[in-house]
Amino acid sequence: MKKNYDADFKTYLKDYPTADGRFGQYGGAYLPDELVPAFKEISEAYRTICHSAKFISELRRIRRDFQGRPTPLYHAERLSRLFGTTQIYLKREDLNHTGAHKLNHCMGEGLLAKYMGKKKLICETGAGQHGVALATAAAYFGVECDVYMGEVDIEKQAPNVSRMKLLGAKVIPVGHGLKTLKEAVDAAFEGYMKEYKDAIYCIGSAVGPHPFPMMIRDFQMVVGVEAKEQFLNMTGILPDAVIASVGGGSNAIGVFSAFLDEPVEIYGVEAMGRGAGLGDNAASITFGKKGIMHAFESIMLKDKNGEPAPVYSIASGLDYPSVGPEHAHLKDLGRVVYDSVTDDEALTAFYKLCRHEGIIPALESSHALAYAIRVAEEKRHDAVLVNLSGRGDKDMDYIIENYGYGEKFLKNQNGNRLS
Ligand SMILES: *Cc1c(COP(=O)(O)O)cnc(C)c1O
């Protein structure tokens, strides 16, 4: 394979992040003074605990007995046949307990909290997916869970609010500003500042101040490690390309990190939403600039005042105006190609996977799948691995109400191909 990057990735995972949490020009921790000791405590605890045999074996047991790992690798033969000769393989994170990859890092964060003697997990949530995963971890470890959520989101995401409450979490409504994710982040930080001695803040993606981008990568790497071994067992070779959707970047970094040092093309797929205008997409790497928000430095979408810009995607898990600092760095290094797909392309992939494989994917995962379809149509690669990050039950009602059962999307797209 022709390499489009110069760097050698043999020692990459050891070299990055640096001790102060930098990935090249990005990362770090830009914290209010009061929180510096709290994050230092998390950093130091993680550095020792993550090497302990007890921690590692307990996490392995949880993954096997509670989460149902390893999740399968699946060769989507009928889907592949629609687009030519490229073979599409799916890493089935939708079959992970709670229906998405997010539980991989939430169980890691919960176990760390337990080792640190913390009594409470704190987070914010937008669509409620992270809140549900963290509430699950809190129930498992027998600790309290405070989930900060904008009032607008609470109304929109009623089923996830019910799930969190059933699992024993306290959902704390945030009623100022736009009453959505941004305000919830601020409120969760404030809540954490008041009780960081007894609580731990659990970030929901490979974002935030150091050490979170590193910890989330470590906890999600199980996806890539499993997929690589499964792919080799199934086919005898490695895939030509690995594809994942990028919101904050946790499912993507999890699968990418196992392939960085292999002759495999890697693609991160952002949400192009309705189009290229500011506020119409969430393609932070595609359109963003360097900047600091939510206490870390990365590439972000800014409005004309330099504030985080409004973002949009049909997939609520992708609408974040920045991206994990490691993705910004991997872009700089040229190791990962970041590209984007629109709402319509994601919907087409969604309906095709339902109809041709009997799998209802999350809209976020449908972005990765849509890119695999594009790669197949362009005959770019022979075999591609897609991280199917989650299942689509959460999206079904919205999709059916707005787009029906997909007749329009299941028809041949460009008039040049039958499906
Ligand atoms: C939250 C979510 C994403 C996006 O988050 P990342 O941190 O970028 O992985 C993708 N897929 C699913 C199913 C999600 O719930």
GROMACS .gro file of C-alpha atoms and ligand atoms in nm:
model
  434
    1MET     CA    1   0.000   0.000   0.000
    2LYS     CA    2   0.121   0.348  -0.081
    3LYS     CA    3   0.175   0.532   0.244
    4ASN     CA    4   0.055   0.891   0.264
    5TYR     CA    5   0.251   0.956   0.584
    6ASP     CA    6   0.619   0.951   0.678
    7ALA     CA    7   0.616   0.885   1.047
    8ASP     CA    8   0.689   0.547   1.198
    9PHE     CA    9   0.417   0.428   1.436
   10LYS     CA   10   0.602   0.153   1.622
   11THR     CA   11   0.640   0.358   1.938
   12TYR     CA   12   0.349   0.594   1.876
   13LEU     CA   13   0.122   0.468   2.156
   14LYS     CA   14   0.406   0.507   2.406
   15ASP     CA   15   0.510   0.848   2.275
   16TYR     CA   16   0.161   1.001   2.280
   17PRO     CA   17   0.031   1.159   2.481
   18THR     CA   18   0.340   1.312   2.642
   19ALA     CA   19   0.355   1.330   3.023
   20ASP     CA   20   0.168   1.662   3.017
   21GLY     CA   21  -0.104   1.518   2.795
   22ARG     CA   22  -0.004   1.662   2.458
   23PHE     CA   23  -0.064   1.503   2.121
   24GLY     CA   24   0.161   1.719   1.907
   25GLN     CA   25   0.013   2.071   1.916
   26TYR     CA   26  -0.309   1.953   2.082
   27GLY     CA   27  -0.440   1.820   2.413
   28GLY     CA   28  -0.324   1.939   2.754
   29ALA     CA   29  -0.543   2.047   3.044
   30TYR     CA   30  -0.671   2.406   3.069
   31LEU     CA   31  -0.843   2.386   3.403
   32PRO     CA   32  -0.969   2.633   3.662
   33ASP     CA   33  -0.717   2.639   3.950
   34GLU     CA   34  -0.959   2.464   4.186
   35LEU     CA   35  -0.972   2.158   3.961
   36VAL     CA   36  -0.599   2.118   3.896
   37PRO     CA   37  -0.546   1.893   4.202
   38ALA     CA   38  -0.850   1.680   4.114
   39PHE     CA   39  -0.725   1.601   3.765
   40LYS     CA   40  -0.373   1.545   3.898
   41GLU     CA   41  -0.517   1.290   4.139
   42ILE     CA   42  -0.699   1.111   3.854
   43SER     CA   43  -0.383   1.115   3.642
   44GLU     CA   44  -0.165   0.971   3.913
   45ALA     CA   45  -0.417   0.711   4.020
   46TYR     CA   46  -0.467   0.597   3.662
   47ARG     CA   47  -0.095   0.575   3.596
   48THR     CA   48  -0.047   0.325   3.879
   49ILE     CA   49  -0.380   0.144   3.868
   50CYS     CA   50  -0.379   0.077   3.494
   51HIS     CA   51  -0.071  -0.141   3.532
   52SER     CA   52  -0.199  -0.342   3.826
   53ALA     CA   53  -0.274  -0.705   3.747
   54LYS     CA   54  -0.585  -0.691   3.965
   55PHE     CA   55  -0.731  -0.395   3.776
   56ILE     CA   56  -0.659  -0.553   3.440
   57SER     CA   57  -0.804  -0.891   3.528
   58GLU     CA   58  -1.114  -0.736   3.684
   59LEU     CA   59  -1.173  -0.524   3.374
   60ARG     CA   60  -1.133  -0.834   3.156
   61ARG     CA   61  -1.387  -1.023   3.365
   62ILE     CA   62  -1.635  -0.736   3.345
   63ARG     CA   63  -1.596  -0.718   2.970
   64ARG     CA   64  -1.658  -1.089   2.930
   65ASP     CA   65  -1.933  -1.155   3.186
   66PHE     CA   66  -2.119  -0.824   3.202
   67GLN     CA   67  -2.066  -0.659   2.865
   68GLY     CA   68  -2.066  -0.973   2.652
   69ARG     CA   69  -1.724  -0.918   2.494
   70PRO     CA   70  -1.570  -1.001   2.261
   71THR     CA   71  -1.833  -0.862   2.028
   72PRO     CA   72  -1.843  -1.046   1.694
   73LEU     CA   73  -1.681  -0.950   1.367
   74TYR     CA   74  -1.933  -0.997   1.087
   75HIS     CA   75  -1.883  -1.024   0.712
   76ALA     CA   76  -2.171  -0.828   0.555
   77GLU     CA   77  -2.179  -1.029   0.234
   78ARG     CA   78  -2.519  -0.925   0.100
   79LEU     CA   79  -2.451  -0.558   0.162
   80SER     CA   80  -2.109  -0.589  -0.002
   81ARG     CA   81  -2.260  -0.750  -0.311
   82LEU     CA   82  -2.470  -0.437  -0.377
   83PHE     CA   83  -2.167  -0.222  -0.441
   84GLY     CA   84  -1.925  -0.439  -0.639
   85THR     CA   85  -1.635  -0.644  -0.510
   86THR     CA   86  -1.528  -0.466  -0.193
   87GLN     CA   87  -1.597  -0.683   0.110
   88ILE     CA   88  -1.742  -0.498   0.410
   89TYR     CA   89  -1.683  -0.634   0.760
   90LEU     CA   90  -1.857  -0.498   1.069
   91LYS     CA   91  -1.722  -0.488   1.423
   92ARG     CA   92  -2.046  -0.538   1.613
   93GLU     CA   93  -2.025  -0.288   1.898
   94ASP     CA   94  -2.403  -0.269   1.868
   95LEU     CA   95  -2.402  -0.605   2.048
   96ASN     CA   96  -2.204  -0.470   2.342
   97HIS     CA   97  -2.427  -0.442   2.654
   98THR     CA   98  -2.643  -0.126   2.639
   99GLY     CA   99  -2.608  -0.129   2.261
  100ALA     CA  100  -2.299   0.079   2.193
  101HIS     CA  101  -1.926   0.113   2.245
  102LYS     CA  102  -1.968   0.382   2.515
  103LEU     CA  103  -1.993   0.122   2.792
  104ASN     CA  104  -1.632   0.020   2.717
  105HIS     CA  105  -1.497   0.343   2.865
  106CYS     CA  106  -1.772   0.389   3.124
  107MET     CA  107  -1.692   0.054   3.285
  108GLY     CA  108  -1.322   0.150   3.283
  109GLU     CA  109  -1.400   0.485   3.444
  110GLY     CA  110  -1.627   0.316   3.700
  111LEU     CA  111  -1.360   0.063   3.792
  112LEU     CA  112  -1.104   0.340   3.829
  113ALA     CA  113  -1.346   0.528   4.056
  114LYS     CA  114  -1.384   0.217   4.268
  115TYR     CA  115  -1.007   0.179   4.305
  116MET     CA  116  -0.981   0.547   4.395
  117GLY     CA  117  -1.250   0.504   4.663
  118LYS     CA  118  -1.492   0.750   4.499
  119LYS     CA  119  -1.859   0.734   4.593
  120LYS     CA  120  -2.011   0.914   4.297
  121LEU     CA  121  -1.977   0.938   3.919
  122ILE     CA  122  -2.060   1.275   3.760
  123CYS     CA  123  -2.121   1.350   3.394
  124GLU     CA  124  -2.316   1.556   3.149
  125THR     CA  125  -2.513   1.412   2.862
  126GLY     CA  126  -2.670   1.551   2.546
  127ALA     CA  127  -2.868   1.278   2.373
  128GLY     CA  128  -2.848   1.070   2.689
  129GLN     CA  129  -2.630   0.789   2.551
  130HIS     CA  130  -2.335   0.867   2.776
  131GLY     CA  131  -2.567   0.921   3.071
  132VAL     CA  132  -2.721   0.577   3.023
  133ALA     CA  133  -2.383   0.406   2.988
  134LEU     CA  134  -2.247   0.579   3.296
  135ALA     CA  135  -2.563   0.510   3.497
  136THR     CA  136  -2.516   0.144   3.404
  137ALA     CA  137  -2.158   0.150   3.532
  138ALA     CA  138  -2.267   0.326   3.853
  139ALA     CA  139  -2.533   0.060   3.918
  140TYR     CA  140  -2.278  -0.214   3.856
  141PHE     CA  141  -2.023  -0.065   4.096
  142GLY     CA  142  -2.282   0.040   4.354
  143VAL     CA  143  -2.197   0.411   4.350
  144GLU     CA  144  -2.412   0.720   4.302
  145CYS     CA  145  -2.445   0.888   3.964
  146ASP     CA  146  -2.530   1.252   3.887
  147VAL     CA  147  -2.614   1.323   3.526
  148TYR     CA  148  -2.641   1.689   3.424
  149MET     CA  149  -2.872   1.739   3.128
  150GLY     CA  150  -3.020   2.043   2.955
  151GLU     CA  151  -3.396   2.079   2.999
  152VAL     CA  152  -3.447   2.080   2.623
  153ASP     CA  153  -3.262   1.750   2.595
  154ILE     CA  154  -3.452   1.599   2.888
  155GLU     CA  155  -3.774   1.659   2.699
  156LYS     CA  156  -3.639   1.531   2.368
  157GLN     CA  157  -3.474   1.219   2.508
  158ALA     CA  158  -3.745   1.090   2.739
  159PRO     CA  159  -3.666   0.716   2.694
  160ASN     CA  160  -3.301   0.769   2.793
  161VAL     CA  161  -3.405   0.979   3.093
  162SER     CA  162  -3.629   0.690   3.203
  163ARG     CA  163  -3.343   0.444   3.157
  164MET     CA  164  -3.107   0.653   3.369
  165LYS     CA  165  -3.366   0.682   3.645
  166LEU     CA  166  -3.440   0.308   3.639
  167LEU     CA  167  -3.067   0.249   3.676
  168GLY     CA  168  -3.066   0.469   3.985
  169ALA     CA  169  -2.900   0.782   3.848
  170LYS     CA  170  -3.004   1.133   3.946
  171VAL     CA  171  -3.083   1.342   3.638
  172ILE     CA  172  -3.014   1.707   3.718
  173PRO     CA  173  -3.194   1.950   3.484
  174VAL     CA  174  -2.994   2.248   3.356
  175GLY     CA  175  -3.225   2.538   3.282
  176HIS     CA  176  -3.008   2.828   3.171
  177GLY     CA  177  -2.889   2.941   2.827
  178LEU     CA  178  -2.996   2.715   2.542
  179LYS     CA  179  -3.061   2.437   2.798
  180THR     CA  180  -2.862   2.182   2.597
  181LEU     CA  181  -2.522   2.007   2.605
  182LYS     CA  182  -2.294   2.309   2.639
  183GLU     CA  183  -2.474   2.436   2.950
  184ALA     CA  184  -2.481   2.081   3.087
  185VAL     CA  185  -2.100   2.057   3.051
  186ASP     CA  186  -2.055   2.379   3.249
  187ALA     CA  187  -2.301   2.271   3.517
  188ALA     CA  188  -2.137   1.929   3.553
  189PHE     CA  189  -1.796   2.094   3.595
  190GLU     CA  190  -1.941   2.322   3.864
  191GLY     CA  191  -2.102   2.027   4.039
  192TYR     CA  192  -1.775   1.836   4.027
  193MET     CA  193  -1.581   2.132   4.168
  194LYS     CA  194  -1.797   2.117   4.480
  195GLU     CA  195  -1.736   1.750   4.555
  196TYR     CA  196  -1.425   1.629   4.379
  197LYS     CA  197  -1.297   1.465   4.696
  198ASP     CA  198  -1.576   1.207   4.689
  199ALA     CA  199  -1.668   1.210   4.322
  200ILE     CA  200  -1.507   1.160   3.983
  201TYR     CA  201  -1.597   1.334   3.659
  202CYS     CA  202  -1.644   1.084   3.379
  203ILE     CA  203  -1.605   1.224   3.030
  204GLY     CA  204  -1.803   1.058   2.754
  205SER     CA  205  -1.558   1.060   2.465
  206ALA     CA  206  -1.188   1.091   2.380
  207VAL     CA  207  -1.208   1.462   2.462
  208GLY     CA  208  -1.160   1.686   2.765
  209PRO     CA  209  -0.852   1.766   2.970
  210HIS     CA  210  -0.567   1.518   3.020
  211PRO     CA  211  -0.575   1.231   3.120
  212PHE     CA  212  -0.919   1.165   2.967
  213PRO     CA  213  -0.828   1.142   2.597
  214MET     CA  214  -0.558   0.889   2.690
  215MET     CA  215  -0.774   0.689   2.932
  216ILE     CA  216  -1.065   0.673   2.689
  217ARG     CA  217  -0.829   0.552   2.415
  218ASP     CA  218  -0.691   0.284   2.644
  219PHE     CA  219  -1.038   0.166   2.746
  220GLN     CA  220  -1.169   0.164   2.387
  221MET     CA  221  -0.864  -0.003   2.236
  222VAL     CA  222  -1.020  -0.341   2.314
  223VAL     CA  223  -1.239  -0.284   2.006
  224GLY     CA  224  -0.942  -0.259   1.770
  225VAL     CA  225  -0.743  -0.536   1.935
  226GLU     CA  226  -1.035  -0.779   1.913
  227ALA     CA  227  -1.124  -0.677   1.558
  228LYS     CA  228  -0.769  -0.723   1.434
  229GLU     CA  229  -0.740  -1.073   1.575
  230GLN     CA  230  -1.088  -1.167   1.452
  231PHE     CA  231  -1.015  -1.032   1.105
  232LEU     CA  232  -0.693  -1.232   1.083
  233ASN     CA  233  -0.870  -1.545   1.202
  234MET     CA  234  -1.154  -1.500   0.957
  235THR     CA  235  -0.961  -1.403   0.645
  236GLY     CA  236  -0.592  -1.474   0.709
  237ILE     CA  237  -0.501  -1.112   0.629
  238LEU     CA  238  -0.560  -0.761   0.760
  239PRO     CA  239  -0.827  -0.531   0.614
  240ASP     CA  240  -0.709  -0.275   0.357
  241ALA     CA  241  -0.894  -0.001   0.540
  242VAL     CA  242  -1.051   0.071   0.876
  243ILE     CA  243  -1.344   0.315   0.900
  244ALA     CA  244  -1.516   0.473   1.200
  245SER     CA  245  -1.745   0.767   1.271
  246VAL     CA  246  -1.598   1.060   1.462
  247GLY     CA  247  -1.800   1.266   1.708
  248GLY     CA  248  -1.563   1.326   1.996
  249GLY     CA  249  -1.366   1.033   1.864
  250SER     CA  250  -1.386   0.749   2.117
  251ASN     CA  251  -1.511   0.463   1.900
  252ALA     CA  252  -1.275   0.576   1.625
  253ILE     CA  253  -0.961   0.596   1.837
  254GLY     CA  254  -1.048   0.259   1.990
  255VAL     CA  255  -1.043   0.079   1.660
  256PHE     CA  256  -0.772   0.295   1.495
  257SER     CA  257  -0.515   0.254   1.771
  258ALA     CA  258  -0.472  -0.118   1.701
  259PHE     CA  259  -0.398  -0.050   1.332
  260LEU     CA  260  -0.175   0.260   1.339
  261ASP     CA  261   0.141   0.056   1.289
  262GLU     CA  262  -0.006  -0.170   1.020
  263PRO     CA  263  -0.019  -0.116   0.643
  264VAL     CA  264  -0.386  -0.024   0.663
  265GLU     CA  265  -0.556   0.291   0.539
  266ILE     CA  266  -0.755   0.459   0.817
  267TYR     CA  267  -1.060   0.682   0.769
  268GLY     CA  268  -1.242   0.895   1.027
  269VAL     CA  269  -1.587   1.005   0.915
  270GLU     CA  270  -1.742   1.330   1.033
  271ALA     CA  271  -2.101   1.448   0.999
  272MET     CA  272  -2.163   1.680   0.703
  273GLY     CA  273  -2.527   1.711   0.809
  274ARG     CA  274  -2.725   1.930   0.569
  275GLY     CA  275  -2.420   2.084   0.405
  276ALA     CA  276  -2.110   2.297   0.440
  277GLY     CA  277  -2.260   2.612   0.601
  278LEU     CA  278  -2.175   2.705   0.959
  279GLY     CA  279  -2.438   2.543   1.181
  280ASP     CA  280  -2.538   2.286   0.918
  281ASN     CA  281  -2.280   2.020   1.005
  282ALA     CA  282  -2.049   1.889   1.275
  283ALA     CA  283  -1.740   1.841   1.059
  284SER     CA  284  -1.494   1.987   1.311
  285ILE     CA  285  -1.174   1.859   1.150
  286THR     CA  286  -1.292   1.937   0.798
  287PHE     CA  287  -1.382   2.301   0.869
  288GLY     CA  288  -1.241   2.379   1.214
  289LYS     CA  289  -0.948   2.579   1.347
  290LYS     CA  290  -0.711   2.531   1.635
  291GLY     CA  291  -0.854   2.647   1.966
  292ILE     CA  292  -0.930   2.573   2.329
  293MET     CA  293  -1.267   2.472   2.463
  294HIS     CA  294  -1.393   2.246   2.744
  295ALA     CA  295  -1.042   2.259   2.894
  296PHE     CA  296  -0.844   2.105   2.606
  297GLU     CA  297  -0.680   2.223   2.287
  298SER     CA  298  -0.786   2.079   1.955
  299ILE     CA  299  -0.949   2.167   1.628
  300MET     CA  300  -1.286   2.328   1.679
  301LEU     CA  301  -1.570   2.499   1.497
  302LYS     CA  302  -1.597   2.860   1.607
  303ASP     CA  303  -1.857   3.124   1.545
  304LYS     CA  304  -1.758   3.479   1.451
  305ASN     CA  305  -1.690   3.565   1.816
  306GLY     CA  306  -1.455   3.271   1.857
  307GLU     CA  307  -1.707   3.081   2.069
  308PRO     CA  308  -1.797   2.716   2.002
  309ALA     CA  309  -2.020   2.724   1.695
  310PRO     CA  310  -2.367   2.570   1.674
  311VAL     CA  311  -2.346   2.227   1.514
  312TYR     CA  312  -2.594   1.997   1.351
  313SER     CA  313  -2.613   1.633   1.249
  314ILE     CA  314  -2.899   1.389   1.216
  315ALA     CA  315  -2.687   1.172   1.448
  316SER     CA  316  -2.700   1.341   1.786
  317GLY     CA  317  -2.387   1.156   1.904
  318LEU     CA  318  -2.183   1.330   1.633
  319ASP     CA  319  -2.287   1.691   1.694
  320TYR     CA  320  -1.995   1.818   1.896
  321PRO     CA  321  -1.809   2.133   1.779
  322SER     CA  322  -1.464   1.988   1.844
  323VAL     CA  323  -1.284   1.656   1.833
  324GLY     CA  324  -1.046   1.460   2.053
  325PRO     CA  325  -0.695   1.608   2.043
  326GLU     CA  326  -0.543   1.281   1.922
  327HIS     CA  327  -0.753   1.293   1.606
  328ALA     CA  328  -0.630   1.647   1.536
  329HIS     CA  329  -0.276   1.514   1.577
  330LEU     CA  330  -0.331   1.208   1.357
  331LYS     CA  331  -0.464   1.444   1.093
  332ASP     CA  332  -0.145   1.656   1.119
  333LEU     CA  333   0.067   1.341   1.089
  334GLY     CA  334  -0.128   1.236   0.781
  335ARG     CA  335  -0.190   0.894   0.933
  336VAL     CA  336  -0.569   0.914   0.932
  337VAL     CA  337  -0.777   1.056   0.648
  338TYR     CA  338  -1.073   1.255   0.780
  339ASP     CA  339  -1.367   1.289   0.548
  340SER     CA  340  -1.741   1.339   0.589
  341VAL     CA  341  -2.081   1.212   0.480
  342THR     CA  342  -2.417   1.389   0.473
  343ASP     CA  343  -2.739   1.305   0.658
  344ASP     CA  344  -2.881   1.158   0.336
  345GLU     CA  345  -2.583   0.930   0.277
  346ALA     CA  346  -2.602   0.810   0.638
  347LEU     CA  347  -2.976   0.744   0.602
  348THR     CA  348  -2.918   0.545   0.283
  349ALA     CA  349  -2.661   0.329   0.463
  350PHE     CA  350  -2.900   0.292   0.758
  351TYR     CA  351  -3.185   0.159   0.545
  352LYS     CA  352  -2.959  -0.067   0.338
  353LEU     CA  353  -2.813  -0.237   0.642
  354CYS     CA  354  -3.161  -0.291   0.788
  355ARG     CA  355  -3.300  -0.436   0.468
  356HIS     CA  356  -3.007  -0.639   0.341
  357GLU     CA  357  -2.843  -0.766   0.660
  358GLY     CA  358  -3.110  -0.757   0.931
  359ILE     CA  359  -2.913  -0.510   1.143
  360ILE     CA  360  -3.057  -0.175   1.254
  361PRO     CA  361  -2.753   0.050   1.305
  362ALA     CA  362  -2.722   0.372   1.505
  363LEU     CA  363  -2.724   0.686   1.288
  364GLU     CA  364  -2.370   0.762   1.408
  365SER     CA  365  -2.249   0.421   1.291
  366SER     CA  366  -2.441   0.470   0.966
  367HIS     CA  367  -2.194   0.750   0.884
  368ALA     CA  368  -1.903   0.504   0.894
  369LEU     CA  369  -2.105   0.256   0.691
  370ALA     CA  370  -2.195   0.522   0.433
  371TYR     CA  371  -1.826   0.592   0.385
  372ALA     CA  372  -1.757   0.220   0.338
  373ILE     CA  373  -2.022   0.222   0.067
  374ARG     CA  374  -1.851   0.518  -0.100
  375VAL     CA  375  -1.514   0.340  -0.082
  376ALA     CA  376  -1.673   0.027  -0.232
  377GLU     CA  377  -1.838   0.219  -0.515
  378GLU     CA  378  -1.508   0.386  -0.597
  379LYS     CA  379  -1.332   0.045  -0.577
  380ARG     CA  380  -1.070   0.200  -0.350
  381HIS     CA  381  -1.010  -0.111  -0.135
  382ASP     CA  382  -1.079  -0.485  -0.142
  383ALA     CA  383  -1.172  -0.537   0.222
  384VAL     CA  384  -1.282  -0.276   0.473
  385LEU     CA  385  -1.349  -0.298   0.844
  386VAL     CA  386  -1.625  -0.071   0.976
  387ASN     CA  387  -1.673  -0.003   1.345
  388LEU     CA  388  -2.049  -0.043   1.387
  389SER     CA  389  -2.043   0.161   1.706
  390GLY     CA  390  -2.404   0.110   1.815
  391ARG     CA  391  -2.754  -0.012   1.745
  392GLY     CA  392  -3.029   0.204   1.603
  393ASP     CA  393  -3.326   0.137   1.831
  394LYS     CA  394  -3.279   0.483   1.980
  395ASP     CA  395  -3.312   0.642   1.633
  396MET     CA  396  -3.598   0.437   1.493
  397ASP     CA  397  -3.895   0.650   1.599
  398TYR     CA  398  -3.736   0.969   1.470
  399ILE     CA  399  -3.638   0.814   1.138
  400ILE     CA  400  -3.974   0.653   1.071
  401GLU     CA  401  -4.161   0.970   1.160
  402ASN     CA  402  -3.947   1.182   0.928
  403TYR     CA  403  -3.841   0.945   0.649
  404GLY     CA  404  -4.078   0.648   0.667
  405TYR     CA  405  -3.949   0.303   0.585
  406GLY     CA  406  -3.689   0.421   0.341
  407GLU     CA  407  -3.843   0.359  -0.003
  408LYS     CA  408  -3.676   0.671  -0.137
  409PHE     CA  409  -3.338   0.572   0.004
  410LEU     CA  410  -3.350   0.208  -0.099
  411LYS     CA  411  -3.397   0.295  -0.467
  412ASN     CA  412  -3.081   0.314  -0.677
  413GLN     CA  413  -2.907   0.632  -0.577
  414ASN     CA  414  -2.747   0.769  -0.889
  415GLY     CA  415  -2.957   0.582  -1.137
  416ASN     CA  416  -2.660   0.367  -1.234
  417ARG     CA  417  -2.698   0.077  -1.002
  418LEU     CA  418  -2.968  -0.164  -0.895
  419SER     CA  419  -3.022  -0.256  -0.536
  420LIG     C1  420  -2.179   0.864   2.111
  420LIG     C2  421  -2.175   0.778   1.993
  420LIG     C3  422  -2.084   0.800   1.887
  420LIG     C4  423  -1.994   0.919   1.880
  420LIG     O1  424  -1.902   0.929   1.985
  420LIG     P1  425  -1.748   0.900   1.965
  420LIG     O2  426  -1.688   0.938   2.095
  420LIG     O3  427  -1.699   0.982   1.851
  420LIG     O4  428  -1.734   0.756   1.937
  420LIG     C5  429  -2.080   0.710   1.782
  420LIG     N1  430  -2.164   0.603   1.779
  420LIG     C6  431  -2.253   0.579   1.877
  420LIG     C7  432  -2.342   0.460   1.865
  420LIG     C8  433  -2.262   0.665   1.987
  420LIG     O5  434  -2.352   0.641   2.083
   0.00000   0.00000   0.00000
